[in-house]
Amino acid sequence: MSKSILDNTLDDIVDDQIYQCFKPTDPKSFYLFAGAGSGKTRTLVNVLSKFKNEFGSSYKLHNQKIAIITYTNAAADEIKHRLEFDSIFYVSTIHSFAWELIKTLTTDIKKWLVSDLNTSISELQEAQSKSRDLNNKTSVDRARKIESKQKRLINLEQISKFVYNPNGDNISKDSLNHTEVINITAYFIQSKNLMQNIIVSKFPIILIDESQDTKKELVDALFALQQNKKKCFSLGLFGDTMQRIYSDGKEDLGNNLPSEWVKPAKKMNHRSNKRIIKLINEIRKDVDGQEQIPRTEKTDGFVRLFIVDRTSAKLKVEEAIAEKMAAITKDSKWGSKNEEVMTLILEHHMAASRMNFFELFEPLYKVDKFKTSLLDGTLSHLNVFTKIVLPLVEAHRENDKFSIARIVKQHSMFLDKKSLEKEKDQFENIKLVNESVNKLLSLWNDDKDPKLIEILEVIKDSSLFPLHNILNIITSRTKEEKEKFKLQVNTDEEEEKFDDTIEALDTVLQTTFSQIENYSIYLSDKSAFTTHQGVKGLEYARVMVIIDDLEARGFMFSYDKLFGSKELTAGDKKNIDEGKETGIDRTKRLFYVACSRAKESLAIVAYTDNTAVVKENIEKYGWFHESEIEVL
């Protein structure tokens, strides 16, 4: 082994390569390959700290900033802290950054919305004109959608300034939603030269962390910006296509880059022990051949694969495996009752089943446009329950009247500044709010577990809190319509399908509030589980990866196909022949992400209907030694 490989400073040259790209007189754009545990955040902070020392004063003088776009608020907060909150760095999520670029462009935003709304209304009206029954559920809901969009079109004239909260619902008349902010920003960057000039003058350097999962529309727009302004602008992408999890990221990021781009690569994995690194290198070997090297002081570590019959008592099996790992590793923290082990499950479906919010989760997950926001807890249709009603109920159970008043004041339409200014008798207004709150909270009297639709109906009747547009459509149905819709069934033979978003929400609203509570506990990281895709960027000493396609009920990933216990479909074979992405490709990336979280020891529990076939195929892959595979 060469001396350079034995040295933990192997990747220090990457910091210098990136720093050279930031020279104001000769900016260059770059794509940094940074595999799991490669210390890309450390590189980012090192380079930016050095830049601040050399060029910080000039940036402040010209009111310029370096934009650092991260995937989560937590990542943004961590980078801000490590950069000592210096004013030349603008660190934010992609939605916050997009809003920063367009928030003052009210007239241009209005023009975009007019065009977008008119297009949407025309499409809905065309669909309505083809309906044979204007009184069926689809047509009635569609009519209300048309009416809602027409009202919004009219209200645009009265808006003097748009508002937007990257972490909120954005359902007021003057607000933009998350999708609109991204699409408007991407369109403006690509179509308006003035916008491009403004961006490069304010942000001469834009850096994107986790770029493989950043919205492809924005990435494409920034590529166009870079090509037009390459003499005065640097675009830096930090990423690893093997860790692309979400479908709205750019598939071929890092490929076919312009020849002038710098393409540094980090080779060292600072996180994991040697055996774990060897495993993840093997997993990605036939994908792109990228290999990582462990730090010199790292020990061998432990990897075990347990192949388990799917009919087994799973929780008992997993407890037994934890005890086996404690014996194998001689690490008592692997004990079955110990909270020092992070359990990674394939899909939220598995957590939903184990933690009792499956009826809430499954209908929403089937809707493509809901997937990402449901997985990261930002689905705006649920926010009235998770961000308003749940804190209210928790305060009510604690008899915390101060918190109840604070929550209502923060969210109620009756108590906002505009409403209070209009209302002559404010005492009467507050009295009505209190009555509405008491009526809402009475739904939980005597330990009742109300349905979500019951909660919404109280909120709608009293106008206590603002509701998402689709929830407004659902709760606006008349009694006669509700009775009629109960008799309608959505079948393949029908003339037209129901709106899948409304259909999913209709189903979900029949579930009870305790499912919202369990879902919220899961998202708050207070549970014993997290998902393979939810841990990107995180690390744990001891990891147990649970693999079970049947319990996961997903269709984006299939370990059964990856491990050969399930035949490929005709569609899979066609995609392979055409060089298109398959579920196996997505699953292999997911497996890489999950396994690469482990620092010291890793146990993989694979449930299957055919243990012999899985063992045979796994041995062919060569990912595990024979002594590391156990069939239970």
XYZ file of C-alpha atoms in Angstrom:
632
model
C 0.000 0.000 0.000
C 1.396 3.398 -0.965
C 2.328 5.980 1.635
C -0.466 8.337 0.510
C -3.134 5.754 1.252
C -1.738 5.261 4.758
C -2.142 8.972 5.433
C -5.434 10.391 6.742
C -4.688 13.655 4.905
C -5.189 11.910 1.555
C -8.132 14.150 0.601
C -6.679 17.482 1.740
C -5.830 18.256 -1.880
C -9.571 18.410 -2.586
C -9.919 21.453 -0.307
C -7.248 23.241 -2.364
C -8.873 22.242 -5.671
C -12.217 23.676 -4.599
C -10.680 26.825 -3.137
C -9.041 27.594 -6.478
C -12.517 27.583 -8.068
C -13.541 30.534 -5.877
C -10.994 33.044 -7.197
C -13.016 36.186 -8.056
C -10.797 36.896 -11.073
C -11.076 33.372 -12.516
C -14.161 31.550 -11.141
C -14.707 27.922 -12.027
C -17.596 25.572 -11.425
C -17.150 22.112 -9.951
C -18.810 18.833 -9.081
C -17.346 17.210 -5.967
C -17.915 13.485 -5.680
C -18.311 12.814 -1.954
C -19.328 9.290 -0.988
C -20.749 8.248 2.368
C -18.807 9.517 5.385
C -16.299 11.402 3.248
C -16.385 14.585 5.312
C -17.825 16.901 2.684
C -19.232 19.262 5.322
C -15.770 19.572 6.834
C -14.345 20.375 3.399
C -17.106 22.926 2.815
C -16.401 24.665 6.130
C -12.608 24.577 5.653
C -12.774 26.138 2.196
C -15.324 28.782 3.135
C -13.445 29.761 6.298
C -10.287 30.269 4.233
C -12.256 32.283 1.665
C -13.706 34.484 4.403
C -10.228 35.338 5.672
C -8.993 36.331 2.209
C -12.049 37.865 0.544
C -14.592 38.444 3.320
C -13.969 42.174 3.596
C -14.410 42.678 -0.154
C -17.665 40.696 -0.119
C -19.045 42.790 2.731
C -18.018 45.996 0.985
C -19.931 44.983 -2.165
C -22.847 43.439 -0.240
C -22.135 40.022 -1.771
C -22.681 36.580 -0.272
C -21.900 32.937 -0.919
C -25.117 30.921 -1.065
C -24.968 27.447 0.459
C -28.083 25.387 -0.307
C -28.700 22.411 1.964
C -31.305 19.648 1.949
C -32.683 20.146 5.462
C -33.042 22.942 8.022
C -30.953 20.878 10.442
C -28.082 20.721 7.946
C -28.379 24.467 7.350
C -28.216 25.177 11.090
C -25.153 22.957 11.490
C -23.263 24.722 8.669
C -24.252 28.187 9.963
C -22.895 27.268 13.370
C -19.633 25.924 11.968
C -19.213 29.063 9.847
C -19.765 31.179 12.983
C -22.852 32.843 11.482
C -20.720 35.143 9.340
C -22.804 37.550 7.222
C -21.068 36.714 3.910
C -22.689 33.257 3.965
C -26.344 32.753 3.101
C -27.141 29.191 4.237
C -30.634 27.867 3.557
C -32.783 25.107 2.116
C -33.658 25.205 -1.582
C -37.147 26.609 -0.932
C -35.816 29.427 1.254
C -33.171 30.276 -1.331
C -35.710 30.290 -4.166
C -37.987 32.626 -2.213
C -35.071 34.938 -1.447
C -34.542 35.346 -5.209
C -38.158 36.137 -6.188
C -39.858 37.640 -3.120
C -39.734 41.243 -4.382
C -40.866 40.445 -7.955
C -44.595 40.827 -7.300
C -45.588 41.965 -10.792
C -43.671 39.165 -12.517
C -45.057 36.581 -10.082
C -48.590 37.771 -10.842
C -48.030 37.364 -14.581
C -46.724 33.829 -14.056
C -49.663 32.922 -11.832
C -52.216 34.358 -14.268
C -50.796 32.195 -17.036
C -50.519 29.110 -14.825
C -54.032 29.492 -13.377
C -55.603 30.092 -16.791
C -53.899 26.975 -18.156
C -55.056 24.923 -15.190
C -58.630 26.251 -15.394
C -58.798 25.511 -19.120
C -57.632 21.925 -18.551
C -60.204 21.413 -15.792
C -62.991 22.934 -17.885
C -62.098 20.708 -20.820
C -62.263 17.656 -18.574
C -65.579 18.900 -17.169
C -67.036 19.321 -20.652
C -66.311 15.653 -21.388
C -68.042 14.380 -18.250
C -71.317 12.541 -18.800
C -72.509 13.155 -15.250
C -71.878 16.571 -13.725
C -73.296 15.369 -10.428
C -70.798 12.594 -9.783
C -68.064 13.005 -7.197
C -65.310 13.818 -9.685
C -67.329 16.514 -11.455
C -68.625 18.143 -8.271
C -65.135 18.344 -6.768
C -63.706 19.522 -10.095
C -66.281 22.311 -10.283
C -65.198 23.519 -6.850
C -61.558 23.392 -7.970
C -62.401 25.565 -10.981
C -64.304 27.992 -8.759
C -61.409 28.149 -6.296
C -58.856 28.873 -9.021
C -61.118 31.494 -10.591
C -61.453 33.213 -7.217
C -57.698 33.172 -6.806
C -57.332 34.695 -10.270
C -59.637 37.562 -9.279
C -57.913 38.032 -5.894
C -54.518 38.436 -7.582
C -55.457 42.010 -8.484
C -55.743 42.955 -4.811
C -52.392 41.472 -3.743
C -49.685 44.080 -3.207
C -47.104 41.617 -1.884
C -46.856 37.835 -1.816
C -45.931 35.887 1.304
C -44.335 32.475 1.689
C -43.155 30.297 4.557
C -40.768 27.482 3.531
C -41.851 25.500 6.601
C -45.550 26.379 6.627
C -48.868 25.731 4.929
C -49.046 28.866 2.726
C -52.830 28.787 2.340
C -53.666 32.475 2.757
C -54.916 34.441 -0.266
C -51.592 36.241 -0.701
C -49.329 33.202 -0.304
C -47.483 30.958 -2.768
C -47.180 27.218 -2.279
C -43.934 25.238 -2.312
C -44.255 23.943 -5.876
C -45.058 27.413 -7.224
C -41.990 28.961 -5.577
C -39.680 26.364 -7.156
C -41.310 26.527 -10.595
C -41.452 30.337 -10.664
C -37.820 30.650 -9.615
C -36.631 28.107 -12.180
C -38.607 29.834 -14.930
C -37.306 33.304 -13.997
C -33.680 32.147 -13.872
C -33.893 30.512 -17.289
C -35.954 33.181 -19.055
C -34.952 36.538 -17.558
C -31.480 37.922 -18.157
C -32.062 40.606 -15.523
C -32.685 37.855 -12.943
C -29.417 36.184 -13.925
C -27.549 39.480 -13.524
C -29.106 40.064 -10.096
C -28.175 36.581 -8.899
C -24.515 36.672 -9.931
C -24.054 40.188 -8.538
C -25.499 39.155 -5.162
C -24.331 35.505 -5.096
C -21.140 35.133 -7.189
C -20.802 31.635 -5.710
C -23.660 29.180 -5.204
C -22.971 25.813 -3.553
C -25.498 22.955 -3.421
C -25.143 20.207 -0.830
C -26.863 16.837 -1.521
C -27.182 18.067 -5.097
C -28.321 14.657 -6.367
C -31.612 15.090 -4.470
C -32.131 18.807 -5.149
C -35.173 19.658 -7.291
C -34.157 18.963 -10.879
C -35.966 22.092 -12.163
C -33.779 24.351 -10.030
C -30.594 22.436 -10.846
C -31.291 22.732 -14.585
C -31.939 26.462 -14.184
C -28.668 26.973 -12.294
C -26.795 25.029 -14.983
C -28.222 27.444 -17.565
C -27.182 30.388 -15.379
C -23.656 29.030 -15.062
C -23.274 28.594 -18.814
C -24.390 32.172 -19.450
C -22.329 33.767 -16.660
C -19.287 31.506 -16.351
C -16.835 34.444 -16.384
C -18.225 35.903 -13.158
C -20.016 33.027 -11.449
C -19.110 29.716 -9.791
C -21.586 26.877 -9.259
C -20.429 24.135 -6.901
C -22.237 20.816 -6.524
C -21.515 18.452 -3.633
C -23.020 15.029 -4.115
C -22.990 11.325 -4.766
C -25.396 9.844 -7.318
C -25.265 6.540 -5.412
C -27.075 8.331 -2.593
C -29.866 9.735 -4.772
C -33.045 8.628 -3.016
C -35.874 10.930 -4.072
C -37.445 10.862 -7.515
C -37.458 14.653 -7.952
C -33.641 14.809 -8.025
C -31.612 14.967 -11.235
C -30.806 11.430 -12.432
C -27.591 11.953 -14.386
C -26.045 14.652 -12.213
C -22.269 14.633 -12.550
C -22.334 13.083 -16.027
C -21.642 15.009 -19.241
C -20.502 18.119 -17.409
C -18.910 20.933 -19.470
C -15.214 20.314 -20.058
C -14.161 23.399 -18.064
C -15.763 22.101 -14.860
C -13.427 20.854 -12.113
C -14.263 17.335 -10.908
C -12.504 16.591 -7.601
C -13.268 13.381 -5.679
C -12.903 12.458 -2.016
C -11.542 8.937 -1.557
C -11.523 8.485 2.213
C -14.417 7.368 4.410
C -13.923 8.907 7.864
C -17.036 7.302 9.363
C -16.966 3.543 9.154
C -14.766 0.638 10.155
C -12.901 -1.306 7.452
C -15.339 -4.184 6.958
C -18.298 -1.868 6.490
C -16.410 0.198 3.913
C -15.454 -2.960 2.044
C -19.141 -3.954 1.922
C -20.381 -0.630 0.555
C -17.565 -0.604 -2.001
C -18.773 -4.010 -3.208
C -22.403 -2.837 -3.363
C -21.558 0.039 -5.695
C -18.748 -1.689 -7.625
C -20.808 -2.500 -10.712
C -22.633 0.856 -10.581
C -19.764 3.314 -10.947
C -16.686 1.574 -9.546
C -16.072 4.256 -6.909
C -14.094 2.912 -3.939
C -13.439 4.434 -0.545
C -10.511 3.977 1.820
C -10.807 3.780 5.638
C -8.908 5.963 8.067
C -5.659 4.403 9.262
C -6.793 3.986 12.868
C -10.062 2.200 12.020
C -10.524 -1.385 13.211
C -12.064 -4.202 11.145
C -15.608 -3.877 12.469
C -18.441 -6.368 12.016
C -20.978 -7.154 9.292
C -23.594 -9.912 9.480
C -26.462 -10.905 7.197
C -29.354 -12.842 8.717
C -31.740 -14.401 6.172
C -35.089 -15.027 7.846
C -38.273 -16.808 6.793
C -40.952 -14.174 6.335
C -43.481 -16.087 8.453
C -41.302 -15.782 11.563
C -42.321 -13.758 14.626
C -40.370 -10.686 13.540
C -39.982 -8.735 16.752
C -38.749 -11.816 18.597
C -36.371 -12.625 15.738
C -34.946 -9.106 15.808
C -34.444 -9.251 19.581
C -32.620 -12.574 19.186
C -30.425 -11.133 16.420
C -29.520 -8.173 18.625
C -28.384 -10.618 21.317
C -26.377 -12.567 18.702
C -24.681 -9.319 17.633
C -23.834 -8.542 21.262
C -22.046 -11.899 21.477
C -20.336 -11.589 18.067
C -19.066 -8.052 18.683
C -18.543 -8.470 22.444
C -20.448 -5.200 22.721
C -23.188 -5.259 25.367
C -24.839 -2.186 23.833
C -26.168 -4.496 21.113
C -28.495 -6.053 23.711
C -32.091 -6.537 22.564
C -33.521 -3.922 24.934
C -30.796 -1.360 24.391
C -31.541 1.997 22.788
C -27.965 2.259 21.497
C -28.953 0.323 18.343
C -30.496 2.228 15.422
C -33.023 0.123 13.529
C -33.448 1.116 9.885
C -36.583 -0.063 8.123
C -37.104 -0.094 4.379
C -40.187 2.068 4.160
C -42.352 4.257 6.334
C -44.999 1.617 5.653
C -43.189 -0.662 8.083
C -43.115 1.997 10.780
C -46.746 2.796 10.017
C -47.689 -0.822 10.557
C -45.583 -1.271 13.700
C -46.589 2.094 15.220
C -50.254 2.127 14.165
C -50.599 4.896 11.603
C -50.857 2.654 8.543
C -54.418 3.697 7.573
C -53.264 7.320 7.567
C -50.069 6.659 5.644
C -50.931 4.172 2.907
C -53.564 6.172 0.928
C -51.354 9.277 0.882
C -48.222 7.387 -0.151
C -50.007 6.068 -3.235
C -50.276 9.640 -4.588
C -47.040 10.547 -6.393
C -47.237 14.263 -5.627
C -47.607 13.528 -1.880
C -44.702 11.092 -1.534
C -41.715 13.297 -0.741
C -43.544 15.684 1.598
C -45.242 12.786 3.404
C -41.859 11.137 3.945
C -40.209 14.249 5.360
C -43.248 15.427 7.336
C -44.027 18.565 5.331
C -47.289 17.503 3.631
C -49.341 20.693 3.949
C -52.680 18.858 3.854
C -51.846 17.336 7.258
C -50.370 20.439 8.874
C -53.649 21.586 10.402
C -53.592 18.333 12.385
C -49.862 18.002 13.109
C -48.973 21.651 13.714
C -52.172 23.093 15.189
C -54.616 20.492 16.492
C -52.028 18.130 17.990
C -50.285 20.833 20.094
C -53.749 22.062 21.158
C -54.819 18.603 22.286
C -51.539 18.027 24.120
C -51.940 21.366 25.935
C -55.578 20.510 26.719
C -54.559 17.177 28.279
C -52.045 19.027 30.457
C -54.675 21.661 31.304
C -52.175 24.224 30.009
C -54.465 27.164 29.217
C -51.559 29.480 28.469
C -50.304 27.214 25.656
C -53.845 26.807 24.292
C -54.206 30.601 24.108
C -50.789 30.965 22.469
C -51.500 28.336 19.792
C -54.909 29.789 18.972
C -53.525 33.332 18.817
C -50.760 32.161 16.484
C -53.028 30.312 14.039
C -56.629 31.555 14.298
C -57.914 33.766 11.515
C -60.046 35.661 14.045
C -57.094 36.784 16.113
C -54.717 37.965 13.414
C -53.965 41.671 13.273
C -56.215 42.426 10.281
C -59.255 40.686 11.796
C -58.858 42.415 15.142
C -58.568 45.816 13.442
C -61.789 45.200 11.486
C -63.755 43.849 14.452
C -65.457 46.592 16.456
C -66.409 44.375 19.394
C -63.149 42.541 20.074
C -64.493 41.052 23.310
C -67.295 39.342 21.374
C -64.767 38.117 18.828
C -62.591 36.542 21.531
C -65.690 35.003 23.129
C -66.596 33.303 19.815
C -63.053 31.989 19.458
C -63.127 30.501 22.959
C -66.454 28.801 22.241
C -65.071 27.348 19.017
C -61.914 26.082 20.743
C -63.953 24.473 23.519
C -66.219 22.796 20.977
C -63.174 21.464 19.130
C -61.467 20.128 22.248
C -64.693 18.528 23.485
C -64.209 15.931 20.737
C -61.587 14.321 23.011
C -63.796 14.224 26.118
C -64.068 10.878 27.908
C -60.885 9.646 26.135
C -62.578 9.679 22.731
C -60.510 9.323 19.565
C -62.333 11.465 16.970
C -62.126 10.947 13.237
C -60.135 13.516 11.291
C -63.211 14.524 9.281
C -65.069 15.295 12.532
C -62.234 17.591 13.585
C -62.224 19.332 10.202
C -65.982 19.876 10.253
C -65.780 21.724 13.584
C -62.913 23.878 12.281
C -64.778 24.563 9.026
C -68.087 25.432 10.714
C -66.423 27.928 13.056
C -63.753 29.160 10.571
C -61.393 28.787 13.531
C -58.272 27.976 11.489
C -57.459 28.287 7.771
C -57.713 25.052 5.803
C -55.822 23.815 2.747
C -57.799 24.368 -0.455
C -58.515 20.658 -1.011
C -59.672 20.241 2.599
C -61.989 23.191 1.983
C -63.399 21.417 -1.071
C -64.047 18.242 0.918
C -65.658 20.024 3.865
C -67.813 22.197 1.564
C -69.867 19.234 0.351
C -73.539 19.373 1.159
C -75.309 16.683 3.161
C -77.016 15.455 -0.012
C -73.692 15.229 -1.853
C -72.108 13.261 0.978
C -74.930 10.727 0.936
C -74.731 10.361 -2.837
C -70.949 9.999 -2.879
C -71.133 7.132 -0.360
C -72.890 5.079 -3.038
C -70.349 5.859 -5.758
C -67.501 3.392 -6.257
C -64.346 4.105 -8.222
C -63.848 1.223 -10.685
C -61.627 0.675 -13.692
C -64.702 0.578 -15.925
C -65.835 4.077 -14.977
C -65.901 6.802 -17.575
C -63.426 8.889 -15.573
C -61.321 8.406 -12.476
C -61.784 10.314 -9.253
C -59.132 12.926 -8.420
C -56.465 10.797 -6.698
C -55.493 13.539 -4.240
C -59.059 14.084 -3.051
C -59.760 10.351 -3.068
C -56.734 9.709 -0.834
C -57.686 12.481 1.569
C -61.290 11.255 1.688
C -59.990 7.889 2.849
C -57.521 9.360 5.331
C -60.101 11.647 6.917
C -62.040 8.580 8.050
C -59.111 7.526 10.261
C -58.816 8.563 13.889
C -56.676 11.277 15.410
C -54.460 8.802 17.282
C -52.933 7.925 13.898
C -51.811 11.554 13.532
C -50.258 11.337 16.999
C -48.354 8.155 16.127
C -47.227 9.580 12.777
C -45.928 12.691 14.542
C -44.032 10.638 17.128
C -42.373 8.751 14.290
C -41.368 11.919 12.439
C -39.998 13.517 15.608
C -37.325 10.777 15.883
C -38.720 9.658 19.241
C -39.439 6.164 17.933
C -37.069 3.214 17.775
C -37.197 3.213 13.972
C -36.129 5.335 11.080
C -36.038 4.560 7.356
C -33.235 3.616 4.994
C -33.850 6.844 3.064
C -34.464 9.022 6.116
C -30.941 8.658 7.515
C -28.947 10.107 4.632
C -26.170 12.169 6.210
C -26.528 10.554 9.647
C -24.351 7.940 11.346
C -24.674 5.440 14.206
C -22.268 3.103 15.994
C -24.595 0.077 15.755
C -27.084 -0.350 12.917
C -29.688 -3.028 12.261
C -31.108 -2.828 8.723
C -34.510 -4.496 8.351
C -35.432 -5.682 4.848
C -38.981 -6.860 4.146
C -40.709 -5.943 0.890
C -44.012 -7.455 1.957
C -44.281 -5.390 5.124
C -42.977 -2.297 3.367
C -45.634 -2.544 0.626
C -43.675 -0.137 -1.543
C -43.190 -0.322 -5.292
C -40.229 2.047 -5.662
C -37.878 -0.509 -4.103
C -37.648 -4.304 -4.216
C -35.066 -6.242 -2.251
C -36.773 -9.473 -3.372
C -35.784 -8.625 -6.948
C -32.328 -7.418 -5.922
C -31.683 -10.663 -4.054
C -33.266 -12.811 -6.772
C -36.201 -14.315 -4.859
C -38.698 -12.541 -7.116
C -38.744 -12.612 -10.910
C -38.225 -9.425 -12.909
C -41.344 -8.102 -14.619
C -41.592 -7.471 -18.355
C -41.344 -3.764 -17.546
C -38.140 -4.332 -15.567
C -36.579 -6.256 -18.446
C -37.624 -3.587 -20.947
C -36.097 -0.825 -18.798
C -32.861 -2.810 -18.491
C -32.710 -3.330 -22.278
C -33.335 0.396 -22.862
C -30.813 1.472 -20.241
C -33.479 3.064 -18.052
C -33.532 3.107 -14.274
C -35.222 0.151 -12.591
C -36.470 -0.633 -9.097
C -33.333 -2.738 -8.650
C -31.150 0.324 -9.307
C -33.111 2.350 -6.754
C -32.975 -0.498 -4.226
C -29.216 -0.920 -4.574
C -28.735 2.812 -3.908
C -31.012 2.565 -0.894
C -29.097 -0.456 0.418
C -25.850 1.502 0.035
C -27.233 4.439 2.009
C -28.545 2.183 4.792
C -25.370 0.108 5.206
C -23.099 3.147 5.047
C -24.684 4.660 8.176
C -22.895 2.147 10.435
C -19.662 3.187 12.107
C -18.680 0.058 14.062
C -21.025 -2.867 13.427
C -23.863 -3.707 11.059
C -26.579 -6.372 11.141
C -28.797 -6.869 8.086
C -32.056 -8.769 8.611
C -33.543 -9.914 5.288
C -37.030 -11.440 5.418
C -37.913 -13.614 2.434
C -40.218 -16.374 1.222
C -37.243 -18.346 -0.105
C -34.217 -18.341 2.193
C -32.260 -20.832 0.073
C -32.510 -18.762 -3.125
C -31.543 -15.543 -1.335
C -28.529 -17.210 0.294
C -27.400 -18.625 -3.053
C -27.714 -15.282 -4.852
C -26.087 -13.301 -2.050
C -23.113 -15.639 -2.144
C -22.843 -15.042 -5.913
C -22.701 -11.290 -5.338
C -19.670 -11.794 -3.146
C -20.733 -9.021 -0.774
C -20.457 -11.201 2.358
C -18.127 -13.958 3.541
C -19.822 -17.316 4.061
C -19.175 -17.001 7.804
C -21.086 -13.699 7.830
C -24.330 -15.206 6.491
C -26.765 -16.991 8.769
C -30.145 -18.470 7.809
C -32.773 -18.384 10.569
